[in-house]
């Protein structure tokens, strides 16, 4: 794919690899970044894009989304999911395999990849199922799934509880040098919990899932990863203690990476008060102490990346009573605004750290090489207006999910333009 | 209509403005006192040979119960009928209507039928709250999961006030399955707002996380909870709790936490024994104690009708002009 030649001028380049934010122009030719210099002269045949006051970030990569297709096209499709992703600044996303049929075989994976290519907005890179039918009993054919284009394997939505099978999965995945992603939840411990076990659950009379339902599985998996040398990736961390376990394991040299969602970085159990089903999510929103622990982990690099766990549901499902409503938050279109407001505003992270966690970090885990802002890299760029204040209105989402816990919230920081392979795939002002 | 006038005079100090009665957490002490005063004034109606006043004449009230209940449903039905409302019962097996959206469809249909007040009981916490946000009809919560059961707590408060002459300063021990009890939560809010001291007692497996932060003292020792208490409120212990390993066996529970004659001897002589019913005789409460001189369990039931009349009357809103002129 070759894009038009383009000069992005007057912006500030946020390069996580160089850990710097510098005023510079970016020249894009034939779909690739050709040059980055303090000033590049405009020439004939070059389209000029004014980025004064804007930040130029590498395009974001989301390791964890649910596009619901095939199976639940009423909730989302690869097409609407891609549209939501690109509006959020993402140029690549990894749909989880809990579709119907489950992405546990080549056919399903190839179909989703091809549908992503047909839509053509982002790079759709599926995560294949870890066990057949996500039943937790038999491993899938790893080699076939990786050959079909999977970036990792997971039974996301369901944890792999069988310790022996988890050991074998970590061991065997070494052949492919790819991660096994665990949705860490001891479902015996969380048994029927619909929110964090704590004061708010006690007040509302709702069944709680304790933080330990996450930490006991992480502790086990870290031991297995240490034993086998396999690559463990822990999905959507929700508790401060989980961060501490992974921090210690990384110090010991265990091969582990992990992610956190924008909602766990910005909301707590308090958001559930009033039986707010929009804040019903698994793992649940926990305490302020947990939220701060997650931010600390993101800051010191214990947490490698931000992933949205974009989990779209229909309005009628989310408008039900709390126990009946499904878990999940549609996060693609609010990710940057929520993260900038919760992390940059209060001074927790710099823009280059945020760019690393949204782009470089997840790209590394997904194995997307040459993803960055250097001459020669494919031109995948997200242009952000860091000062733009906007109000979240899910009715305007491209996603089919028209519900969000951030509805009506004022956020600072907005994606204005997204470029993929040198082509403008999203322009907020168009 | 003298009786209705009396009630309105009670209400003069504070006008009830809420559309719904969902729980005691969101009520002020003044609103709770207004409900109790209104209930007190309605109590006498049930003692008359002709137990009926026209206060809710022309209003349509529906009992919508998604969970089996005999006493609460009957109590609401009698309350509505004694206020001359048109009363209807809808019972839905929890198993046949499990999805919230179906409930909302049911509610929208009832709204289209111009129902004024909906009384809702559901096994899931928050269902009445979800419904209340989506209908203009008044909602009365008749028990939602382990969350709240406001009219039960109000009838408990009314009973304590009658028997002890006050709520403020009373020491009330609530004993049993606190974690799964909407009665415990509603009583905790009502009692603390009115100035009582509350002790929650049960094994740690039946106490919800951080409950002490809601303003109660918590103990695992039933003898400690009994000593010095003015009121002992026993909660029903359900067989399912044994299956979930929350108590090893009902026998073990009876021996450790059941209120029997021997334990009652260590209580104040004038202690009130209360239970929201239905009682598991021989588990949380010995039969002798349930039927003994300290028990006010049947007074609770009688007060239930008065409290529910007050709730129906207040949420039905201020009297219409023509009614006021009549």
XYZ file of C-alpha atoms in Angstrom:
756
model
C 0.000 0.000 0.000
C 1.421 3.386 -0.841
C 0.032 6.637 0.440
C 0.237 10.115 -0.882
C 3.225 12.157 0.073
C 2.502 14.195 3.136
C 4.271 16.745 5.302
C 3.023 17.089 8.862
C 4.373 20.399 10.005
C 4.439 22.433 13.161
C 3.614 19.611 15.587
C 5.456 18.060 18.505
C 6.770 14.564 17.863
C 6.277 12.221 20.821
C 8.674 9.373 20.250
C 8.547 6.724 22.977
C 11.648 4.990 21.614
C 13.706 8.155 22.023
C 11.729 9.114 25.170
C 11.405 12.634 23.913
C 8.900 15.199 22.860
C 10.376 17.574 20.294
C 9.011 20.140 17.908
C 9.553 18.625 14.468
C 8.117 18.133 11.009
C 7.383 14.643 9.688
C 7.735 13.743 6.034
C 5.770 10.760 4.793
C 6.479 9.229 1.386
C 5.118 6.042 -0.178
C 3.412 5.028 3.043
C 6.562 5.284 5.125
C 8.080 7.859 7.388
C 10.855 9.359 5.296
C 12.269 12.003 7.565
C 11.794 13.803 10.875
C 13.539 17.169 11.168
C 13.047 20.414 13.102
C 11.899 21.945 9.826
C 11.301 20.347 6.482
C 10.693 22.614 3.524
C 7.467 22.104 1.652
C 7.857 21.245 -1.997
C 5.641 20.734 -4.998
C 3.384 17.680 -4.980
C 3.580 17.476 -1.205
C 0.394 17.758 0.755
C 0.955 19.813 3.879
C -0.874 19.115 7.134
C -0.737 21.762 9.825
C -0.155 20.211 13.247
C 0.567 23.355 15.239
C -0.253 22.768 18.896
C -0.742 19.050 18.242
C 1.184 15.978 19.319
C 2.336 13.387 16.799
C 2.290 9.913 18.335
C 2.860 6.505 16.826
C -0.521 4.907 15.983
C -1.964 3.009 18.956
C -2.164 -0.766 19.216
C -4.905 -2.430 21.259
C -3.986 -5.917 22.440
C -7.440 -6.636 23.775
C -10.726 -5.971 22.016
C -13.950 -7.847 21.386
C -15.362 -7.328 17.907
C -18.076 -9.964 18.510
C -17.953 -11.235 14.946
C -18.782 -13.922 14.034
C -21.733 -14.548 16.344
C -22.958 -11.391 17.983
C -23.144 -8.905 15.141
C -25.851 -7.018 17.043
C -23.177 -5.970 19.570
C -20.312 -5.165 17.167
C -18.735 -6.227 13.885
C -15.197 -6.140 12.560
C -16.313 -3.125 10.535
C -17.879 -1.077 13.354
C -15.111 -2.180 15.719
C -12.494 -0.980 13.221
C -14.301 2.345 12.882
C -14.379 2.751 16.655
C -10.692 1.804 16.879
C -9.517 4.277 14.294
C -11.472 7.099 15.950
C -9.636 6.244 19.139
C -6.231 6.570 17.462
C -5.648 2.836 16.995
C -4.057 1.441 13.846
C -4.088 -2.178 15.024
C -6.296 -4.211 17.324
C -6.363 -7.792 18.512
C -9.858 -9.287 18.748
C -10.290 -11.966 21.379
C -11.428 -15.442 20.344
C -14.670 -15.661 22.369
C -16.745 -15.432 19.214
C -19.309 -17.926 17.947
C -17.847 -20.104 16.595
C -14.798 -19.689 18.803
C -11.587 -18.641 17.011
C -9.945 -21.959 17.771
C -9.258 -22.977 14.173
C -7.695 -21.535 11.059
C -10.971 -20.804 9.232
C -12.388 -18.478 11.870
C -9.095 -16.619 12.335
C -8.559 -16.155 8.616
C -12.096 -14.902 8.136
C -11.670 -12.221 10.812
C -8.290 -11.155 9.390
C -9.711 -10.927 5.875
C -12.742 -9.005 7.041
C -10.353 -6.581 8.744
C -8.453 -6.188 5.495
C -11.661 -5.665 3.543
C -12.694 -2.871 5.921
C -9.160 -1.586 5.623
C -9.071 0.892 8.489
C -6.804 -0.926 10.937
C -4.653 -4.008 11.133
C -6.886 -6.693 12.660
C -4.667 -9.274 14.357
C -6.687 -11.939 16.192
C -5.826 -13.688 19.410
C -6.580 -17.375 18.952
C -8.193 -19.628 21.520
C -5.870 -21.443 23.889
C -8.121 -24.487 24.259
C -10.676 -26.003 21.898
C -13.981 -24.212 22.208
C -12.430 -22.330 25.152
C -13.483 -25.328 27.191
C -10.268 -25.544 29.166
C -9.776 -29.226 28.358
C -7.622 -29.620 25.208
C -5.029 -27.276 23.708
C -5.721 -25.866 20.262
C -3.329 -26.399 17.345
C -0.983 -23.550 18.215
C 1.102 -23.757 15.052
C -1.905 -23.583 12.765
C -3.317 -20.593 14.637
C -0.035 -18.664 14.526
C 0.335 -19.505 10.835
C -3.175 -18.099 10.302
C -2.012 -14.779 11.767
C -2.733 -14.955 15.493
C -0.448 -12.798 17.638
C -1.130 -14.689 20.869
C -3.417 -17.320 22.367
C -5.958 -16.899 25.142
C -9.238 -18.213 26.498
C -10.107 -14.627 27.436
C -13.383 -14.249 29.251
C -12.579 -17.584 30.819
C -9.454 -18.351 32.803
C -7.470 -21.513 32.126
C -7.811 -23.071 35.569
C -6.225 -26.460 34.932
C -2.661 -25.959 36.200
C -1.172 -28.793 34.181
C -2.735 -27.551 30.956
C -1.484 -24.035 31.707
C 2.015 -25.411 32.227
C 1.852 -27.265 28.900
C 0.518 -24.197 27.096
C 3.358 -22.007 28.376
C 5.908 -24.711 27.548
C 4.636 -25.435 24.056
C 4.117 -21.763 23.101
C 7.894 -21.300 23.499
C 8.286 -22.931 20.088
C 6.555 -19.911 18.566
C 8.012 -17.250 20.870
C 4.548 -15.837 21.428
C 2.648 -15.104 24.657
C -0.093 -17.042 26.365
C -2.632 -14.487 27.618
C -4.397 -15.319 30.849
C -7.660 -13.839 32.087
C -6.612 -14.291 35.702
C -9.642 -15.220 37.750
C -10.190 -18.049 40.180
C -13.861 -18.548 39.388
C -14.373 -20.569 42.577
C -13.323 -17.523 44.579
C -15.158 -14.961 42.487
C -18.214 -17.262 42.400
C -21.059 -15.179 41.066
C -19.445 -11.878 42.076
C -20.735 -8.960 40.023
C -18.468 -6.247 41.456
C -15.469 -5.761 43.751
C -15.912 -7.284 47.199
C -15.795 -4.291 49.496
C -17.773 -1.523 51.103
C -19.834 -0.610 48.035
C -20.846 -4.245 47.387
C -21.759 -4.584 51.057
C -23.886 -1.443 50.900
C -25.639 -2.430 47.692
C -26.140 -6.052 48.714
C -24.370 -7.211 45.560
C -22.152 -10.268 45.484
C -18.485 -9.315 45.481
C -15.443 -10.834 43.810
C -12.339 -10.291 45.960
C -9.035 -9.062 44.524
C -7.613 -12.451 45.548
C -9.613 -14.166 42.802
C -7.139 -12.423 40.474
C -3.942 -12.634 42.529
C -4.072 -16.358 43.300
C -4.143 -17.185 39.577
C -1.397 -14.661 38.784
C 0.773 -16.141 41.539
C 0.258 -19.636 40.146
C 0.894 -18.584 36.547
C 4.063 -16.720 37.493
C 5.354 -19.881 39.135
C 4.536 -21.855 35.976
C 6.116 -19.229 33.703
C 9.227 -19.252 35.868
C 9.383 -23.020 35.720
C 8.811 -23.343 31.974
C 10.421 -20.199 30.599
C 7.186 -19.591 28.677
C 5.881 -16.098 27.973
C 2.943 -15.195 30.178
C 0.859 -12.131 29.413
C -1.665 -11.183 32.072
C -4.774 -9.443 30.767
C -6.511 -6.464 32.396
C -4.897 -6.156 35.833
C -7.296 -4.780 38.420
C -5.526 -4.834 41.762
C -2.453 -3.229 43.301
C -1.356 -6.588 44.689
C -1.314 -8.061 41.159
C 1.072 -5.298 40.098
C 3.330 -6.089 43.053
C 3.416 -9.820 42.191
C 4.401 -9.072 38.595
C 6.941 -6.435 39.631
C 8.713 -9.004 41.816
C 8.535 -11.662 39.103
C 10.034 -9.321 36.520
C 12.907 -8.607 38.917
C 13.525 -12.345 39.115
C 13.635 -12.484 35.327
C 10.320 -14.239 34.739
C 9.114 -13.710 31.184
C 5.891 -11.874 31.912
C 4.094 -8.908 30.383
C 0.769 -7.391 31.330
C -1.851 -4.815 30.482
C -4.284 -2.481 32.210
C -7.466 -0.863 30.908
C -8.280 2.865 30.840
C -11.282 2.236 33.102
C -9.237 0.530 35.808
C -6.872 3.516 35.675
C -9.660 6.050 36.086
C -12.626 4.550 37.964
C -13.209 2.700 41.232
C -15.957 0.628 42.854
C -17.636 3.951 43.672
C -18.760 4.157 40.029
C -21.133 1.245 40.677
C -23.201 3.124 43.288
C -26.803 3.500 42.225
C -26.571 0.076 40.524
C -24.783 1.599 37.534
C -24.551 -1.279 35.075
C -22.312 0.823 32.823
C -19.572 0.302 35.414
C -20.157 -3.473 35.554
C -16.985 -5.017 34.186
C -14.830 -8.085 34.734
C -12.420 -7.844 36.433
C -14.360 -5.353 38.533
C -13.403 -1.771 39.285
C -11.707 -1.908 42.664
C -10.517 0.600 45.274
C -8.710 3.919 44.976
C -5.642 2.212 46.441
C -5.796 -0.355 43.637
C -6.210 2.369 41.034
C -3.144 4.202 42.337
C -1.194 0.927 42.434
C -2.046 0.309 38.782
C -0.916 3.817 37.832
C 2.340 3.271 39.720
C 2.858 0.001 37.835
C 2.165 1.690 34.531
C 4.600 4.436 35.411
C 7.519 2.230 36.450
C 7.027 -0.118 33.482
C 5.779 -3.122 35.447
C 2.671 -2.791 33.310
C 3.756 -2.879 29.682
C 0.704 -1.501 27.992
C -2.781 -0.083 28.075
C -5.418 -2.263 26.401
C -9.059 -1.254 26.280
C -10.762 -4.654 26.675
C -13.342 -2.988 24.403
C -16.404 -5.094 25.258
C -19.434 -3.768 23.405
C -22.969 -4.714 24.392
C -26.371 -3.628 23.165
C -28.177 -0.851 25.011
C -31.017 -3.121 26.060
C -28.599 -5.560 27.668
C -26.810 -2.818 29.607
C -30.077 -1.167 30.651
C -31.106 -4.285 32.582
C -30.800 -4.716 36.331
C -27.299 -5.116 37.743
C -27.188 -8.907 38.136
C -28.627 -9.513 34.638
C -26.556 -6.916 32.765
C -23.461 -8.262 30.995
C -19.904 -7.348 32.033
C -18.027 -4.972 29.758
C -17.173 -1.439 28.742
C -16.788 -0.152 25.188
C -13.484 1.663 25.515
C -11.917 2.287 22.113
C -13.275 5.765 21.502
C -12.624 7.109 24.988
C -9.202 5.498 25.628
C -6.957 8.443 24.795
C -9.195 11.047 26.428
C -9.610 8.981 29.595
C -5.887 8.195 29.845
C -4.789 11.763 29.134
C -7.259 13.109 31.697
C -6.458 10.519 34.386
C -2.709 10.176 33.795
C -1.265 13.237 32.057
C -3.429 15.872 33.726
C -2.482 14.922 37.316
C 1.179 14.442 36.293
C 1.417 10.664 36.667
C 2.781 10.059 33.160
C 4.553 12.046 30.455
C 3.238 12.004 26.914
C 6.131 9.848 25.762
C 5.362 7.324 28.531
C 1.709 7.290 27.506
C 2.704 6.861 23.848
C 4.867 3.933 24.867
C 2.033 2.208 26.768
C -0.509 2.821 23.987
C 1.711 2.108 20.985
C 5.252 0.841 21.395
C 4.545 -1.466 24.361
C 1.585 -3.336 22.854
C 3.267 -3.422 19.403
C 6.226 -5.228 20.973
C 3.954 -7.788 22.612
C 1.917 -8.293 19.439
C 5.141 -8.755 17.490
C 4.465 -5.794 15.200
C 8.009 -4.897 14.323
C 9.101 -1.515 12.964
C 6.169 0.180 14.651
C 7.396 3.617 15.623
C 8.299 7.121 14.640
C 11.604 6.600 12.875
C 12.638 7.066 9.284
C 11.812 3.894 7.375
C 8.940 2.785 9.633
C 5.473 2.386 8.076
C 3.680 5.698 8.546
C 1.193 4.821 11.328
C 0.516 8.047 13.178
C -2.025 9.355 15.669
C -2.254 13.129 15.903
C -3.568 14.309 19.245
C -4.791 17.692 20.407
C -3.676 17.620 24.053
C -5.698 20.710 24.972
C -8.995 19.783 23.332
C -11.702 19.411 25.960
C -14.703 17.351 24.949
C -17.726 15.691 26.497
C -18.295 11.964 26.063
C -21.482 11.269 24.120
C -21.858 7.552 23.332
C -24.681 8.307 20.886
C -21.921 9.618 18.628
C -19.777 6.459 18.943
C -18.963 4.535 15.781
C -19.156 1.420 17.940
C -22.544 -0.260 18.126
C -22.243 0.025 21.909
C -24.019 3.234 22.831
C -23.367 3.012 26.551
C -20.331 4.210 28.499
C -19.502 4.830 32.159
C -17.850 8.047 30.963
C -21.066 9.467 29.486
C -21.226 13.208 30.061
C -17.691 13.349 31.437
C -15.472 16.165 30.346
C -12.148 14.838 29.013
C -9.049 16.704 27.954
C -7.097 15.274 25.030
C -8.514 14.104 21.752
C -7.370 12.199 18.679
C -7.817 14.470 15.672
C -6.181 12.562 12.822
C -5.051 8.987 12.233
C -2.708 7.979 9.441
C -2.061 4.382 8.417
C 0.444 3.458 5.745
C 0.595 7.165 4.937
C -3.138 7.472 4.301
C -5.467 9.547 6.442
C -7.918 6.951 7.798
C -9.581 9.217 10.328
C -9.903 12.972 10.536
C -12.073 14.397 13.292
C -12.541 17.636 11.384
C -13.497 16.048 8.088
C -62.276 11.630 56.047
C -61.159 12.810 59.447
C -58.472 10.132 59.668
C -56.806 11.238 56.456
C -56.846 14.826 57.704
C -55.019 13.786 60.848
C -52.296 12.240 58.746
C -51.939 15.310 56.608
C -51.486 17.385 59.719
C -48.678 15.059 60.731
C -47.170 15.694 57.374
C -47.389 19.447 57.706
C -43.991 19.755 59.325
C -42.355 17.903 56.454
C -43.908 17.178 53.116
C -43.050 13.842 51.520
C -41.616 14.666 48.114
C -40.144 11.383 46.897
C -41.818 9.484 44.059
C -40.587 6.143 45.364
C -39.696 4.294 48.542
C -36.622 2.313 47.549
C -34.636 2.042 50.762
C -33.806 3.640 54.067
C -30.258 4.539 52.991
C -31.514 7.501 50.986
C -34.018 8.719 53.622
C -33.316 11.370 56.229
C -34.166 10.787 59.897
C -37.061 13.245 59.426
C -38.477 11.273 56.513
C -38.257 8.047 58.513
C -40.032 9.742 61.445
C -42.739 10.983 59.080
C -43.296 7.446 57.801
C -43.494 6.130 61.384
C -45.870 8.896 62.503
C -48.091 8.282 59.495
C -48.063 4.530 60.215
C -48.944 5.197 63.848
C -51.986 7.194 62.772
C -53.101 4.437 60.372
C -52.747 1.636 62.938
C -56.113 2.357 64.466
C -57.930 1.739 61.162
C -57.142 -1.967 61.322
C -58.768 -2.135 64.763
C -62.135 -0.840 63.535
C -65.087 -3.065 62.662
C -65.049 -1.495 59.192
C -61.376 -1.439 58.246
C -61.451 0.955 55.352
C -60.799 4.617 54.566
C -61.039 6.292 51.155
C -57.523 7.799 51.077
C -56.398 5.977 47.905
C -59.788 5.707 46.241
C -59.328 5.553 42.454
C -55.617 4.677 42.668
C -54.340 1.498 41.074
C -51.732 -0.482 43.002
C -49.966 -3.568 41.692
C -48.022 -6.136 43.680
C -45.306 -7.358 41.318
C -43.497 -10.213 43.025
C -40.656 -11.982 41.253
C -39.814 -13.982 44.354
C -42.140 -16.084 46.483
C -43.580 -14.228 49.451
C -46.724 -14.682 51.443
C -46.590 -12.305 54.347
C -45.156 -9.239 52.636
C -47.437 -9.594 49.620
C -50.521 -10.131 51.809
C -49.548 -7.258 54.065
C -49.250 -4.862 51.117
C -52.517 -6.139 49.670
C -54.398 -5.544 52.914
C -52.798 -2.122 53.279
C -53.877 -1.074 49.789
C -57.404 -2.403 50.266
C -57.833 -0.701 53.629
C -56.962 2.552 51.833
C -59.588 1.767 49.130
C -57.068 1.420 46.291
C -57.716 -0.954 43.409
C -55.250 -3.744 44.057
C -53.861 -6.384 41.765
C -51.317 -9.172 42.228
C -48.838 -10.313 39.630
C -46.490 -13.094 40.597
C -43.770 -14.084 38.219
C -41.606 -17.098 38.785
C -38.052 -15.870 39.052
C -37.140 -18.604 36.597
C -39.551 -17.519 33.848
C -38.521 -13.878 33.946
C -34.802 -13.838 34.473
C -33.697 -11.085 32.128
C -33.913 -7.483 33.208
C -35.183 -6.374 29.824
C -38.204 -8.593 30.222
C -38.898 -6.944 33.539
C -38.656 -3.535 31.899
C -41.054 -4.633 29.184
C -43.478 -5.757 31.892
C -43.117 -2.387 33.611
C -43.714 -0.444 30.409
C -46.891 -2.429 29.846
C -48.082 -1.737 33.377
C -47.304 1.933 32.886
C -49.349 1.905 29.683
C -52.194 0.463 31.759
C -51.909 3.553 33.998
C -50.856 1.900 37.229
C -50.119 4.445 39.983
C -48.007 2.428 42.401
C -45.911 -0.668 41.787
C -44.743 -2.774 44.706
C -41.728 -4.812 43.642
C -40.010 -7.816 45.171
C -37.063 -9.341 43.323
C -34.211 -11.716 44.144
C -31.658 -9.376 42.513
C -30.435 -6.236 44.272
C -31.294 -2.955 42.570
C -34.188 -4.140 40.386
C -36.676 -1.636 41.916
C -34.080 1.128 41.419
C -33.575 0.242 37.749
C -37.337 0.201 37.256
C -37.917 3.435 39.191
C -35.618 5.312 36.823
C -37.634 4.180 33.827
C -41.229 4.689 34.874
C -43.343 7.559 36.144
C -45.276 5.191 38.428
C -44.291 5.212 42.101
C -42.171 2.242 43.141
C -42.160 0.677 46.582
C -39.348 -1.760 47.215
C -40.733 -4.893 48.872
C -37.271 -6.451 49.098
C -34.471 -6.527 46.510
C -31.911 -9.285 46.860
C -29.591 -8.666 49.788
C -29.949 -4.901 49.431
C -32.957 -3.353 51.192
C -36.403 -4.144 52.557
C -37.505 -0.715 53.746
C -41.039 -1.516 54.920
C -39.728 -4.423 57.005
C -37.255 -2.131 58.768
C -39.969 0.493 59.257
C -42.290 -2.016 60.899
C -39.405 -3.143 63.087
C -38.748 0.461 64.089
C -42.440 1.059 64.763
C -42.562 -2.053 66.964
C -39.491 -0.980 68.946
C -40.882 2.506 69.375
C -44.192 1.184 70.681
C -42.608 -1.334 73.020
C -39.729 0.783 74.295
C -41.128 4.266 73.822
C -38.074 5.372 71.859
C -35.502 4.376 69.285
C -32.712 6.732 70.254
C -30.230 5.142 72.623
C -31.587 1.610 72.198
C -29.037 -1.142 71.855
C -30.136 -3.465 69.050
C -28.304 -6.694 68.204
C -28.973 -8.214 64.803
C -27.889 -11.841 64.782
C -27.482 -14.218 61.861
C -26.844 -14.125 58.147
C -25.978 -10.442 57.791
C -24.246 -10.909 54.417
C -27.380 -12.043 52.597
C -29.908 -9.992 54.551
C -31.776 -6.997 53.166
C -33.548 -6.768 56.517
C -30.219 -6.250 58.291
C -29.151 -3.513 55.867
C -32.416 -1.578 56.033
C -32.512 -1.863 59.817
C -28.900 -0.736 60.070
C -29.709 2.458 58.123
C -32.961 3.129 59.981
C -31.615 2.425 63.459
C -28.392 4.409 63.087
C -30.233 7.381 61.582
C -32.611 7.419 64.542
C -29.786 7.181 67.079
C -29.814 3.524 68.142
C -26.627 1.534 68.708
C -26.401 -1.487 66.426
C -24.400 -4.672 66.930
C -24.161 -7.127 64.050
C -23.412 -10.689 65.067
C -22.651 -13.803 63.098
C -19.749 -15.996 62.044
C -17.223 -14.171 59.789
C -18.525 -16.150 56.802
C -21.907 -14.455 57.162
C -20.614 -10.903 57.681
C -20.112 -8.821 54.523
C -16.805 -7.053 53.809
C -16.131 -3.807 55.705
C -19.632 -3.745 57.196
C -18.266 -2.117 60.363
C -17.629 0.992 58.254
C -21.395 1.439 57.974
C -21.584 2.398 61.634
C -22.250 -0.887 63.436
C -20.284 -2.803 66.020
C -19.453 -6.289 64.795
C -18.941 -9.400 66.892
C -18.661 -13.149 66.297
C -19.641 -13.861 69.886
C -23.399 -14.306 70.254
C -23.288 -14.177 74.057
C -21.614 -10.800 73.877
C -24.283 -9.603 71.414
C -27.071 -10.768 73.732
C -25.727 -9.233 76.955
C -27.025 -5.717 77.500
C -29.124 -5.583 74.340
C -32.577 -4.003 74.419
C -33.613 -5.769 71.226
C -32.493 -9.091 69.751
C -33.330 -9.376 66.078
C -32.789 -12.875 64.717
C -32.391 -13.477 61.011
C -33.422 -16.543 59.085
C -30.577 -18.891 58.243
C -31.116 -20.609 54.918
C -30.201 -24.128 53.932
C -28.308 -22.843 50.875
C -25.722 -21.281 53.177
C -24.636 -24.725 54.290
C -24.173 -25.794 50.665
C -21.980 -22.747 50.027
C -19.805 -23.735 53.013
C -20.742 -20.563 54.878
C -21.731 -22.651 57.895
C -20.626 -26.255 58.388
C -24.152 -27.398 59.290
C -27.423 -25.997 60.599
C -26.848 -28.007 63.789
C -23.503 -26.318 64.294
C -25.168 -22.961 63.667
C -27.935 -23.656 66.197
C -25.411 -24.645 68.856
C -23.165 -21.613 68.230
C -25.622 -18.869 67.304
C -29.181 -20.042 67.963
C -31.223 -18.137 70.562
C -32.536 -20.617 73.088
C -33.836 -20.411 76.660
C -30.396 -20.694 78.198
C -28.985 -17.844 76.149
C -32.094 -15.720 76.736
C -31.431 -15.935 80.500
C -28.291 -13.871 80.057
C -30.260 -11.118 78.287
C -32.002 -8.159 79.924
C -35.329 -9.357 81.402
C -37.298 -6.942 79.226
C -35.379 -7.664 76.026
C -37.494 -7.731 72.857
C -37.119 -10.769 70.619
C -37.852 -9.980 66.985
C -37.709 -11.920 63.731
C -38.717 -10.831 60.222
C -40.061 -14.306 59.456
C -40.483 -16.905 58.318
C -38.846 -18.514 61.352
C -36.729 -21.633 61.142
C -37.862 -22.999 64.466
C -35.038 -24.807 66.130
C -32.322 -23.231 64.029
C -31.824 -19.523 64.692
C -34.656 -19.382 67.209
C -35.842 -21.923 69.744
C -39.621 -22.474 69.673
C -39.978 -21.568 73.335
C -38.307 -18.220 72.777
C -40.270 -17.509 69.570
C -43.547 -17.987 71.439
C -42.314 -16.679 74.799
C -43.097 -13.487 76.696
C -40.205 -11.510 75.164
C -41.294 -12.209 71.609
C -43.009 -9.394 69.680
C -42.961 -11.262 66.382
C -46.727 -11.064 65.848
C -46.805 -7.361 66.787
C -44.311 -6.904 63.970
C -46.752 -8.523 61.565
C -49.635 -6.311 62.717
C -47.503 -3.196 62.382
C -46.564 -4.271 58.883
C -49.993 -3.336 57.565
C -49.890 0.136 59.147
C -46.384 0.818 57.827
C -47.370 -0.271 54.313
C -50.484 1.894 54.440
C -48.221 4.828 55.332
C -45.809 4.026 52.509
C -48.621 3.735 49.942
C -50.258 6.902 51.206
C -47.091 9.013 51.148
C -45.737 7.925 47.754
C -49.170 8.468 46.203
C -48.363 12.150 46.513
C -50.127 15.207 47.864
C -53.931 15.146 47.642
C -55.439 16.434 44.399
C -57.292 19.740 44.640
C -60.749 18.291 44.093
C -60.087 15.637 46.679
C -58.924 18.271 49.134
C -62.101 20.269 48.507
C -64.353 17.243 48.842
